Tab-separated table of C-alpha atoms and ligand atoms in Angstrom:
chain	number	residue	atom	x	y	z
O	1120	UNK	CA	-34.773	4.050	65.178
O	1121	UNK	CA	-32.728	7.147	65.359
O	1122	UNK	CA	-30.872	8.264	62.744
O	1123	UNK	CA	-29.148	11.333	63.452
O	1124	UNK	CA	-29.092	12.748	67.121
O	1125	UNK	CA	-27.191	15.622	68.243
O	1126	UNK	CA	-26.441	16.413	71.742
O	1127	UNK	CA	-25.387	19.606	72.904
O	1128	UNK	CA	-23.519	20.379	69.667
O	1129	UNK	CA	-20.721	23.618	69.993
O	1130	UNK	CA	-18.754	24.759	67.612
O	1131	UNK	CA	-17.110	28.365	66.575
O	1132	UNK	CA	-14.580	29.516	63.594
O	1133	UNK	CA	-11.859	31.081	66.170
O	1134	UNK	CA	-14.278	33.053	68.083
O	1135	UNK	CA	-17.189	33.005	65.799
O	1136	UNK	CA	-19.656	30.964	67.700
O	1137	UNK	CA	-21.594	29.474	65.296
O	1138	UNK	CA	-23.303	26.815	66.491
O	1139	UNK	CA	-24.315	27.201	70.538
O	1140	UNK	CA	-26.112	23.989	72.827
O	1141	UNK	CA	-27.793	22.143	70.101
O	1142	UNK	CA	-29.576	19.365	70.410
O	1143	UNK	CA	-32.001	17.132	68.291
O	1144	UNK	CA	-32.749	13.983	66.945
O	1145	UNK	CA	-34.371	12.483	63.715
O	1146	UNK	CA	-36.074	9.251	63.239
O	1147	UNK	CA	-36.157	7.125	60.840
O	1148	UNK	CA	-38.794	8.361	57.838
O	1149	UNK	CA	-38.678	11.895	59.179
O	1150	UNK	CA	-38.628	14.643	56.313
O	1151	UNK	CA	-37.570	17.604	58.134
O	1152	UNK	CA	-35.917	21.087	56.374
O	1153	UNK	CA	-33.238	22.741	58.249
O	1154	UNK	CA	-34.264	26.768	57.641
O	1155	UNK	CA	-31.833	30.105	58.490
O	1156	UNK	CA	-30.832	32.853	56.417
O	1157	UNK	CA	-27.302	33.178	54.772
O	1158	UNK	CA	-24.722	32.939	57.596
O	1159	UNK	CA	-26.904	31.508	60.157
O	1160	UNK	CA	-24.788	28.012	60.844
O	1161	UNK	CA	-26.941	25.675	58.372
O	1162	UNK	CA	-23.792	24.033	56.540
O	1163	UNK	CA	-21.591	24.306	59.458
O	1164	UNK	CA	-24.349	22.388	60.971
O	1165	UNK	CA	-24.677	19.397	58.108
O	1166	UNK	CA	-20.056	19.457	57.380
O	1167	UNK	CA	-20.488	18.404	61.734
O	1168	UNK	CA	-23.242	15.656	60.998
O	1169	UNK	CA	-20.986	14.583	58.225
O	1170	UNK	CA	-17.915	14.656	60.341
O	1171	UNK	CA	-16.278	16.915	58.068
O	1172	UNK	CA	-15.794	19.515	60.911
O	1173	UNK	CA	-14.973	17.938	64.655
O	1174	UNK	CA	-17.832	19.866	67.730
O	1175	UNK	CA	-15.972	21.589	70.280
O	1176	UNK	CA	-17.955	20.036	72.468
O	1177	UNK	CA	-21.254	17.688	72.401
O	1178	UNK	CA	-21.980	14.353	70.512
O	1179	UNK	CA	-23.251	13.108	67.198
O	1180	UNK	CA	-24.891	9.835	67.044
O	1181	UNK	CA	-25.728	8.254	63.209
O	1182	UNK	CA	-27.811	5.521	63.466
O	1183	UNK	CA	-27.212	5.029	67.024
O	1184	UNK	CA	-23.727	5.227	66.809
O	1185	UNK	CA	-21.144	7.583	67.997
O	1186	UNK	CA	-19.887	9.628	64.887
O	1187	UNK	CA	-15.953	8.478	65.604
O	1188	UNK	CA	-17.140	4.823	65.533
O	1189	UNK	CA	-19.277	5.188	62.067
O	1190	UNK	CA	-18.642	3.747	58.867
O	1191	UNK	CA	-21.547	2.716	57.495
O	1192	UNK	CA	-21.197	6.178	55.261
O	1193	UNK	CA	-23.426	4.295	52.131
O	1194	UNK	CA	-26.353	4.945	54.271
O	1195	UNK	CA	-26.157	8.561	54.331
O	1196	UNK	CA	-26.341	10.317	51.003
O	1197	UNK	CA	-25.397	13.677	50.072
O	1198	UNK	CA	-27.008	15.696	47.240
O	1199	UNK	CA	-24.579	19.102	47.243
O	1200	UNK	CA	-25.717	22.554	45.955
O	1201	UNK	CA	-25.546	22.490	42.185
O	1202	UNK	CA	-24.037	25.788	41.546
O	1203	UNK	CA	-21.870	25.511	38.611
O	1204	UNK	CA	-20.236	21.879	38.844
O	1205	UNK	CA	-20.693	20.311	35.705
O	1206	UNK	CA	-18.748	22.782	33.160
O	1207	UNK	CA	-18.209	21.917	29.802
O	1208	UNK	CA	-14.784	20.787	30.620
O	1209	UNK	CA	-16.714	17.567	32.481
O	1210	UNK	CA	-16.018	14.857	30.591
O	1211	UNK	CA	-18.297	12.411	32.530
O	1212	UNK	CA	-21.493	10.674	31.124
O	1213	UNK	CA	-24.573	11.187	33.201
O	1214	UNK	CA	-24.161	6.914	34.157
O	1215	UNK	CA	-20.457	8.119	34.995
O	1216	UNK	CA	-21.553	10.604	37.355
O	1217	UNK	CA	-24.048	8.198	39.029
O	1218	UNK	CA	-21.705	5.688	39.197
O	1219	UNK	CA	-19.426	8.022	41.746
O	1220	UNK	CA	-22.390	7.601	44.624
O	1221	UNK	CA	-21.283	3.396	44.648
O	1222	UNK	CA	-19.150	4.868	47.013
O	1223	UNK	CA	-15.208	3.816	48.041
O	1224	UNK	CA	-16.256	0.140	46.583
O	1225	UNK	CA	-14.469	0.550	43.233
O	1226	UNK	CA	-13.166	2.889	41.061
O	1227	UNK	CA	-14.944	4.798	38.959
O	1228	UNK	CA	-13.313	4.305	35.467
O	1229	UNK	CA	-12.991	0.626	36.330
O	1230	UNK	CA	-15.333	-2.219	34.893
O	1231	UNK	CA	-18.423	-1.889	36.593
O	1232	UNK	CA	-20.029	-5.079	37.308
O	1233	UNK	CA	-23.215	-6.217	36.684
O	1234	UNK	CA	-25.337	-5.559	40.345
O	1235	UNK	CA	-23.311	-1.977	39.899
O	1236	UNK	CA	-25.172	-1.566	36.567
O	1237	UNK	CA	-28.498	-2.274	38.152
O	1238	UNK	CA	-27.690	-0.045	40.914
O	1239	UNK	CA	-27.075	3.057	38.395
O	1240	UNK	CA	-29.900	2.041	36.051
O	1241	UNK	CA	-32.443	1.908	38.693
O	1242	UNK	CA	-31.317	5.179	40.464
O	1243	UNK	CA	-31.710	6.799	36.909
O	1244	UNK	CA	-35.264	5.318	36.665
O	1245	UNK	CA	-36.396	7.383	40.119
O	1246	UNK	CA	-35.425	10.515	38.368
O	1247	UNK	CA	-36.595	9.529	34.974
O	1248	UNK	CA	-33.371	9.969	33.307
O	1249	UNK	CA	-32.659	6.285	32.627
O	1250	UNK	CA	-32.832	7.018	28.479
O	1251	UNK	CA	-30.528	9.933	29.025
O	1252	UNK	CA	-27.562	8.087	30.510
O	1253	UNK	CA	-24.656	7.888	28.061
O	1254	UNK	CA	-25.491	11.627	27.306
O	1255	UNK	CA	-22.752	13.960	28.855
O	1256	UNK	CA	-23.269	15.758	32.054
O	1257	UNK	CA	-22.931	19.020	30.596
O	1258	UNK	CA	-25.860	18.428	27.835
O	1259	UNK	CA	-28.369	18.558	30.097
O	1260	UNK	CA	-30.325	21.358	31.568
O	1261	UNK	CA	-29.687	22.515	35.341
O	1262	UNK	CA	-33.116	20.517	36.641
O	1263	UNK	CA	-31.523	17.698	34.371
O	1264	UNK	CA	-27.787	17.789	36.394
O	1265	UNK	CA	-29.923	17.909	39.750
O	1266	UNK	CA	-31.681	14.627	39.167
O	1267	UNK	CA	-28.602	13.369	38.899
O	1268	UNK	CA	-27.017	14.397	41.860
O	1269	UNK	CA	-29.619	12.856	43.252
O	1270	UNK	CA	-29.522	9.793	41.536
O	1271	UNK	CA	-25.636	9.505	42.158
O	1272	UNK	CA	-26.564	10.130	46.024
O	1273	UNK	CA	-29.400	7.192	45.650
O	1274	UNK	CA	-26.855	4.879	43.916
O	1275	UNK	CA	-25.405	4.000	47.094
O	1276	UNK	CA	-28.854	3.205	48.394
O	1277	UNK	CA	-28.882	4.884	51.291
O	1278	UNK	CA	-31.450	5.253	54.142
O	1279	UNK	CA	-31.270	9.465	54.618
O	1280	UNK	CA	-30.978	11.771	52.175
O	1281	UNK	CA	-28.911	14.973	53.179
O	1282	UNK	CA	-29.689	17.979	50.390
O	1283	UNK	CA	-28.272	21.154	50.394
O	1284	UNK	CA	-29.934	23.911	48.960
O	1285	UNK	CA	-30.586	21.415	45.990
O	1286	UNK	CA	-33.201	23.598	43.916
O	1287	UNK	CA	-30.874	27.232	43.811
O	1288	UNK	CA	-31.009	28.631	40.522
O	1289	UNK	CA	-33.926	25.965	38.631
O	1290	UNK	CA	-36.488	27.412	37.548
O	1291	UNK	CA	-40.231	26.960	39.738
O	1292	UNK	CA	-41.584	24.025	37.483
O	1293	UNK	CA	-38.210	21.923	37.716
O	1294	UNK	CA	-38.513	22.949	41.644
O	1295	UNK	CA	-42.104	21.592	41.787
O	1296	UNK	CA	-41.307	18.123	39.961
O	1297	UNK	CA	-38.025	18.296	42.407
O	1298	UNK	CA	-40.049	18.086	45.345
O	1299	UNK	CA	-42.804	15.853	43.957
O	1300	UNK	CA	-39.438	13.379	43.940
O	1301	UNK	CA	-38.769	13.786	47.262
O	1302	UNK	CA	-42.282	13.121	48.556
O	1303	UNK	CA	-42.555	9.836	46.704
O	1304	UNK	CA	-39.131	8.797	48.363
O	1305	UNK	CA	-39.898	10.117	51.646
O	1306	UNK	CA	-43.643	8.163	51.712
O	1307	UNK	CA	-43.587	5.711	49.234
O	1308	UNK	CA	-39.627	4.436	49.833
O	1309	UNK	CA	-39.618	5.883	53.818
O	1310	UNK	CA	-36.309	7.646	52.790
O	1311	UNK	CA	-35.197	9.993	55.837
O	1312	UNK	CA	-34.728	13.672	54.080
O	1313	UNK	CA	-32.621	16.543	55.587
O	1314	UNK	CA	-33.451	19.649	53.011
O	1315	UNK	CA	-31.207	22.396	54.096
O	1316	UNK	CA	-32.951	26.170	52.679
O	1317	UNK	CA	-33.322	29.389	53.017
O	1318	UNK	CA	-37.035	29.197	51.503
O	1319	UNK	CA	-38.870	29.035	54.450
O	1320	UNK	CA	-42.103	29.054	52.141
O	1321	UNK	CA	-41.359	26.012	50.423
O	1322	UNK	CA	-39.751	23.799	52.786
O	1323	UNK	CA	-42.833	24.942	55.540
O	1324	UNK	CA	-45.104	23.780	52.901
O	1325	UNK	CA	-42.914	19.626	51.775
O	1326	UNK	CA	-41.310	18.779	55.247
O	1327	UNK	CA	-42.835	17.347	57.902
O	1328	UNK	CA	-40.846	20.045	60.531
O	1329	UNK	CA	-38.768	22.196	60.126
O	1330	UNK	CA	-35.737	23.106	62.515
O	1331	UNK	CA	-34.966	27.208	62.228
O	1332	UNK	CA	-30.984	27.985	62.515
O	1333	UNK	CA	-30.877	30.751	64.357
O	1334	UNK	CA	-27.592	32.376	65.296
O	1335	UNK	CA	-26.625	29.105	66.535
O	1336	UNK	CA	-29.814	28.059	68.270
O	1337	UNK	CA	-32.420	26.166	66.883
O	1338	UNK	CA	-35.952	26.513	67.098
O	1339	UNK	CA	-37.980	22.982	66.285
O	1340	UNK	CA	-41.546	23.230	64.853
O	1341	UNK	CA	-44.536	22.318	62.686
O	1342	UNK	CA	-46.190	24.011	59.898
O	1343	UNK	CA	-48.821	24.455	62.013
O	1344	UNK	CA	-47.116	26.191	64.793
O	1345	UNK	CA	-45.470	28.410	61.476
O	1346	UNK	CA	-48.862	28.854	59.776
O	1347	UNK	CA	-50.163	30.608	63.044
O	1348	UNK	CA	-47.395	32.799	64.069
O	1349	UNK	CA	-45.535	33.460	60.303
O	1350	UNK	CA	-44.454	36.501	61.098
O	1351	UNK	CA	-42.921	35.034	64.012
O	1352	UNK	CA	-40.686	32.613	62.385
O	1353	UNK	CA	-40.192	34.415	59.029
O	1354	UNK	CA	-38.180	36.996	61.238
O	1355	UNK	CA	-36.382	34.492	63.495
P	2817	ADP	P1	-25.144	28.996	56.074
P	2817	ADP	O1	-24.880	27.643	55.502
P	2817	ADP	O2	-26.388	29.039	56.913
P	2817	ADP	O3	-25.111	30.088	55.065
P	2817	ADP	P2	-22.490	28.736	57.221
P	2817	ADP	O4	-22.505	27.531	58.086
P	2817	ADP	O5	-21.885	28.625	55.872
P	2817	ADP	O6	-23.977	29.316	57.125
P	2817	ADP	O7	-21.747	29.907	57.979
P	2817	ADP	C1	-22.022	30.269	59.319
P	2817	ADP	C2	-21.041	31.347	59.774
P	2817	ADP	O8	-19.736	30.810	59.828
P	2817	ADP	C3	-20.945	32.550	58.860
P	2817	ADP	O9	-20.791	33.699	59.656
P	2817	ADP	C4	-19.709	32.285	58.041
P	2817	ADP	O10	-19.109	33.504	57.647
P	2817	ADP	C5	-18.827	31.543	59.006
P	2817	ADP	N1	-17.944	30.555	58.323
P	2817	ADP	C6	-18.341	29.575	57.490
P	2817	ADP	N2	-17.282	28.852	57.080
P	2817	ADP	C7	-16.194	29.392	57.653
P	2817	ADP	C8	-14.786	29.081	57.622
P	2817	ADP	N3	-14.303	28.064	56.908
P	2817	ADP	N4	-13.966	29.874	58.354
P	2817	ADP	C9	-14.439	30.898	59.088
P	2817	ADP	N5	-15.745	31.242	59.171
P	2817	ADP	C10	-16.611	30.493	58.460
Protein backbone atom coordinates (compact mmCIF):
# COMPACT_ATOMS: atom_id res chain seq x y z
CA UNK A 1 0.00 0.00 0.00
CA UNK A 2 0.97 3.56 -0.48
CA UNK A 3 1.11 5.77 2.10
CA UNK A 4 2.16 9.05 1.07
CA UNK A 5 2.48 9.90 -2.75
CA UNK A 6 3.20 13.17 -4.13
CA UNK A 7 2.65 14.15 -7.62
CA UNK A 8 4.13 16.99 -9.17
CA UNK A 9 4.13 19.01 -5.93
CA UNK A 10 4.69 23.22 -6.50
CA UNK A 11 4.73 25.53 -4.15
CA UNK A 12 6.57 29.14 -3.55
CA UNK A 13 6.37 31.90 -0.56
CA UNK A 14 5.31 34.92 -3.07
CA UNK A 15 7.97 34.29 -5.51
CA UNK A 16 10.22 32.11 -3.55
CA UNK A 17 9.92 28.85 -5.33
CA UNK A 18 10.50 26.48 -2.93
CA UNK A 19 9.39 23.42 -3.84
CA UNK A 20 9.56 22.78 -7.98
CA UNK A 21 7.88 19.27 -9.88
CA UNK A 22 8.09 16.88 -7.08
CA UNK A 23 7.10 13.71 -7.10
CA UNK A 24 7.39 10.48 -4.91
CA UNK A 25 5.78 7.91 -3.15
CA UNK A 26 6.31 5.80 0.10
CA UNK A 27 5.08 2.43 0.93
CA UNK A 28 4.00 1.06 3.62
CA UNK A 29 7.17 -0.07 6.10
CA UNK A 30 9.48 2.27 4.22
CA UNK A 31 12.04 4.17 6.59
CA UNK A 32 13.22 6.83 4.43
CA UNK A 33 15.10 10.40 5.75
CA UNK A 34 14.26 13.45 3.91
CA UNK A 35 18.03 15.29 3.75
CA UNK A 36 18.81 19.28 2.62
CA UNK A 37 20.61 21.88 4.31
CA UNK A 38 18.90 24.83 6.22
CA UNK A 39 16.54 26.56 3.75
CA UNK A 40 16.38 23.90 1.25
CA UNK A 41 12.30 23.23 1.36
CA UNK A 42 12.40 20.15 3.95
CA UNK A 43 9.51 21.54 6.33
CA UNK A 44 7.75 23.31 3.64
CA UNK A 45 7.80 19.92 2.19
CA UNK A 46 6.32 17.82 5.46
CA UNK A 47 3.55 21.41 6.63
CA UNK A 48 2.22 20.27 2.48
CA UNK A 49 2.07 16.42 3.37
CA UNK A 50 0.35 17.52 6.50
CA UNK A 51 -1.96 19.85 4.72
CA UNK A 52 -0.89 22.62 6.75
CA UNK A 53 0.20 24.59 3.58
CA UNK A 54 -2.21 24.09 0.25
CA UNK A 55 0.48 23.07 -3.37
CA UNK A 56 0.09 25.52 -5.97
CA UNK A 57 -0.22 22.94 -8.06
CA UNK A 58 0.16 18.91 -7.95
CA UNK A 59 -1.51 16.26 -5.62
CA UNK A 60 -1.00 14.58 -2.30
CA UNK A 61 -2.36 11.22 -1.78
CA UNK A 62 -2.28 9.67 2.16
CA UNK A 63 -3.03 6.31 2.14
CA UNK A 64 -4.45 6.34 -1.21
CA UNK A 65 -6.49 9.13 -0.68
CA UNK A 66 -6.61 12.59 -1.97
CA UNK A 67 -5.30 14.96 0.88
CA UNK A 68 -8.81 17.20 0.76
CA UNK A 69 -10.76 13.93 1.30
CA UNK A 70 -8.47 12.64 4.43
CA UNK A 71 -9.34 12.28 7.87
CA UNK A 72 -8.00 9.44 9.09
CA UNK A 73 -5.22 12.01 10.75
CA UNK A 74 -4.60 9.19 13.91
CA UNK A 75 -2.65 7.31 11.41
CA UNK A 76 -0.09 9.80 10.78
CA UNK A 77 1.96 10.89 13.74
CA UNK A 78 4.04 13.81 14.20
CA UNK A 79 7.11 13.97 16.49
CA UNK A 80 8.10 18.02 16.18
CA UNK A 81 11.64 19.42 16.77
CA UNK A 82 12.20 19.62 20.50
CA UNK A 83 13.81 22.92 20.74
CA UNK A 84 12.77 24.48 23.88
CA UNK A 85 8.98 23.37 24.41
CA UNK A 86 8.69 22.10 27.70
CA UNK A 87 9.77 25.26 29.99
CA UNK A 88 9.42 25.21 33.48
CA UNK A 89 6.23 27.06 33.21
CA UNK A 90 4.72 23.45 31.71
CA UNK A 91 2.61 22.29 34.08
CA UNK A 92 1.88 18.91 32.34
CA UNK A 93 2.89 15.39 33.68
CA UNK A 94 4.85 13.32 31.25
CA UNK A 95 1.22 10.84 31.05
CA UNK A 96 -0.41 14.42 30.40
CA UNK A 97 1.70 15.12 27.57
CA UNK A 98 1.18 11.62 26.07
CA UNK A 99 -2.22 11.78 26.55
CA UNK A 100 -2.42 14.95 23.90
CA UNK A 101 -1.38 12.33 20.84
CA UNK A 102 -5.23 10.46 21.61
CA UNK A 103 -5.94 12.97 19.27
CA UNK A 104 -9.44 15.26 18.83
CA UNK A 105 -11.23 12.13 20.75
CA UNK A 106 -11.44 13.85 24.15
CA UNK A 107 -10.12 16.42 26.04
CA UNK A 108 -7.16 16.36 27.61
CA UNK A 109 -7.91 17.39 31.28
CA UNK A 110 -11.02 15.23 31.06
CA UNK A 111 -11.37 11.65 32.70
CA UNK A 112 -9.47 9.45 30.67
CA UNK A 113 -10.96 6.15 30.32
CA UNK A 114 -9.65 3.00 30.80
CA UNK A 115 -8.50 1.70 26.89
CA UNK A 116 -7.04 5.58 26.95
CA UNK A 117 -4.91 4.52 29.96
CA UNK A 118 -3.61 1.48 28.19
CA UNK A 119 -2.99 3.46 25.20
CA UNK A 120 -0.59 6.00 27.22
CA UNK A 121 0.90 3.26 29.41
CA UNK A 122 1.92 1.16 26.58
CA UNK A 123 3.31 4.08 24.42
CA UNK A 124 5.44 4.93 27.61
CA UNK A 125 6.65 1.27 27.73
CA UNK A 126 8.26 1.64 23.89
CA UNK A 127 10.31 4.46 25.20
CA UNK A 128 10.96 3.03 28.57
CA UNK A 129 9.55 5.82 30.46
CA UNK A 130 6.47 4.00 31.80
CA UNK A 131 7.91 4.46 35.73
CA UNK A 132 8.51 8.09 34.95
CA UNK A 133 4.96 9.11 34.10
CA UNK A 134 3.41 11.27 36.82
CA UNK A 135 6.88 13.07 36.87
CA UNK A 136 6.57 16.63 35.25
CA UNK A 137 7.64 17.30 31.76
CA UNK A 138 10.13 19.71 32.70
CA UNK A 139 12.08 17.17 35.21
CA UNK A 140 13.36 15.28 32.72
CA UNK A 141 16.42 15.56 30.62
CA UNK A 142 16.16 16.68 26.79
CA UNK A 143 16.61 12.74 25.50
CA UNK A 144 13.92 12.19 28.34
CA UNK A 145 11.22 15.04 26.72
CA UNK A 146 12.04 13.39 23.19
CA UNK A 147 10.83 9.95 24.12
CA UNK A 148 7.97 11.49 24.90
CA UNK A 149 7.17 13.28 21.98
CA UNK A 150 7.42 10.26 20.61
CA UNK A 151 5.40 8.40 22.80
CA UNK A 152 2.58 11.16 22.63
CA UNK A 153 2.91 10.74 18.64
CA UNK A 154 2.60 6.69 19.20
CA UNK A 155 -0.42 7.19 21.53
CA UNK A 156 -2.60 7.63 18.70
CA UNK A 157 -1.24 4.45 17.21
CA UNK A 158 -0.52 5.43 14.09
CA UNK A 159 0.86 3.63 10.97
CA UNK A 160 3.79 6.48 9.84
CA UNK A 161 5.79 8.26 11.89
CA UNK A 162 6.66 11.88 10.59
CA UNK A 163 9.93 13.31 12.76
CA UNK A 164 11.39 16.44 12.38
CA UNK A 165 14.78 17.00 13.17
CA UNK A 166 13.90 14.98 16.43
CA UNK A 167 17.59 14.45 17.84
CA UNK A 168 18.83 18.58 17.59
CA UNK A 169 20.58 19.48 20.58
CA UNK A 170 20.82 15.58 22.57
CA UNK A 171 23.74 14.60 23.14
CA UNK A 172 25.38 11.39 20.69
CA UNK A 173 24.48 8.53 23.25
CA UNK A 174 20.71 9.73 23.70
CA UNK A 175 20.93 10.05 19.65
CA UNK A 176 22.19 6.43 19.37
CA UNK A 177 19.44 4.85 21.80
CA UNK A 178 17.00 7.39 19.70
CA UNK A 179 17.59 5.63 16.65
CA UNK A 180 17.95 2.12 18.10
CA UNK A 181 13.95 3.09 18.86
CA UNK A 182 13.20 3.77 15.60
CA UNK A 183 14.71 0.62 14.08
CA UNK A 184 12.78 -1.66 16.41
CA UNK A 185 9.51 0.23 15.29
CA UNK A 186 10.36 0.41 11.78
CA UNK A 187 11.28 -3.71 11.66
CA UNK A 188 9.89 -5.18 14.49
CA UNK A 189 6.29 -3.01 14.51
CA UNK A 190 6.61 -2.18 10.36
CA UNK A 191 6.01 1.51 11.42
CA UNK A 192 6.47 3.79 8.16
CA UNK A 193 9.24 6.58 9.33
CA UNK A 194 9.75 10.00 7.60
CA UNK A 195 13.08 11.45 9.54
CA UNK A 196 13.49 14.90 8.25
CA UNK A 197 17.69 16.05 8.85
CA UNK A 198 20.26 17.84 7.96
CA UNK A 199 22.78 14.93 9.10
CA UNK A 200 23.27 13.34 6.05
CA UNK A 201 25.79 10.96 7.99
CA UNK A 202 23.37 9.61 10.24
CA UNK A 203 20.25 9.33 8.45
CA UNK A 204 22.55 7.64 5.25
CA UNK A 205 23.63 5.24 7.80
CA UNK A 206 19.35 4.25 9.80
CA UNK A 207 17.04 4.83 6.69
CA UNK A 208 16.44 2.66 4.17
CA UNK A 209 16.68 5.85 1.35
CA UNK A 210 17.03 8.83 1.60
CA UNK A 211 15.32 11.66 -0.59
CA UNK A 212 17.94 14.91 -0.89
CA UNK A 213 15.92 18.44 -0.90
CA UNK A 214 17.57 20.26 -3.15
CA UNK A 215 16.50 23.78 -4.00
CA UNK A 216 13.21 22.37 -4.59
CA UNK A 217 14.14 19.21 -6.44
CA UNK A 218 14.66 16.04 -5.04
CA UNK A 219 17.13 13.57 -5.66
CA UNK A 220 15.95 9.76 -4.49
CA UNK A 221 18.69 7.25 -3.48
CA UNK A 222 20.33 4.44 -1.51
CA UNK A 223 23.18 4.35 0.78
CA UNK A 224 24.79 2.57 -1.63
CA UNK A 225 24.47 4.92 -4.47
CA UNK A 226 25.70 7.70 -1.41
CA UNK A 227 28.52 5.45 -0.15
CA UNK A 228 30.04 5.50 -3.78
CA UNK A 229 29.71 9.00 -4.86
CA UNK A 230 29.72 10.95 -1.09
CA UNK A 231 31.15 13.72 -2.25
CA UNK A 232 28.52 13.85 -4.72
CA UNK A 233 25.60 14.04 -2.50
CA UNK A 234 27.26 15.68 0.55
CA UNK A 235 27.48 18.82 -1.84
CA UNK A 236 24.04 18.50 -3.47
P1 LIG B 1 14.16 23.73 5.84
O1 LIG B 1 13.09 23.08 6.65
O2 LIG B 1 14.83 22.79 4.89
O3 LIG B 1 15.14 24.49 6.66
P2 LIG B 1 12.05 25.55 5.03
O4 LIG B 1 11.00 24.74 4.37
O5 LIG B 1 11.84 25.98 6.43
O6 LIG B 1 13.45 24.80 4.88
O7 LIG B 1 12.31 26.86 4.17
C1 LIG B 1 12.50 26.84 2.77
C2 LIG B 1 12.59 28.27 2.24
O8 LIG B 1 11.35 28.92 2.41
C3 LIG B 1 13.60 29.15 2.95
O9 LIG B 1 14.21 29.99 2.00
C4 LIG B 1 12.76 29.95 3.93
O10 LIG B 1 13.36 31.20 4.17
C5 LIG B 1 11.47 30.11 3.19
N1 LIG B 1 10.29 30.16 4.11
C6 LIG B 1 9.98 29.25 5.05
N2 LIG B 1 8.84 29.60 5.67
C7 LIG B 1 8.43 30.77 5.13
C8 LIG B 1 7.31 31.64 5.35
N3 LIG B 1 6.38 31.37 6.27
N4 LIG B 1 7.24 32.76 4.59
C9 LIG B 1 8.16 33.04 3.65
N5 LIG B 1 9.24 32.26 3.38
C10 LIG B 1 9.37 31.14 4.12
Amino acid sequence: MEIITAKHLNFAYGNDEVIRDLTFSLKKGDYVGIIGQNGSGKSTLLKLLLGLLKPESGKIYLFETPLREFRAWHRIGYVPQRSGIFGKAFPATVEEVVAMGIVGKRKIFHRRSVEDQKQIDEALEVVDLLPMKKRLIHELSGGQQQRVLIARALSGQPEVLVLDEPVVGVDALVQKKFYELLQRLNKELHMTLILVSHDLDTVAHEADYLMLMNKGELCTCTKDMIEKDKKHYVTL
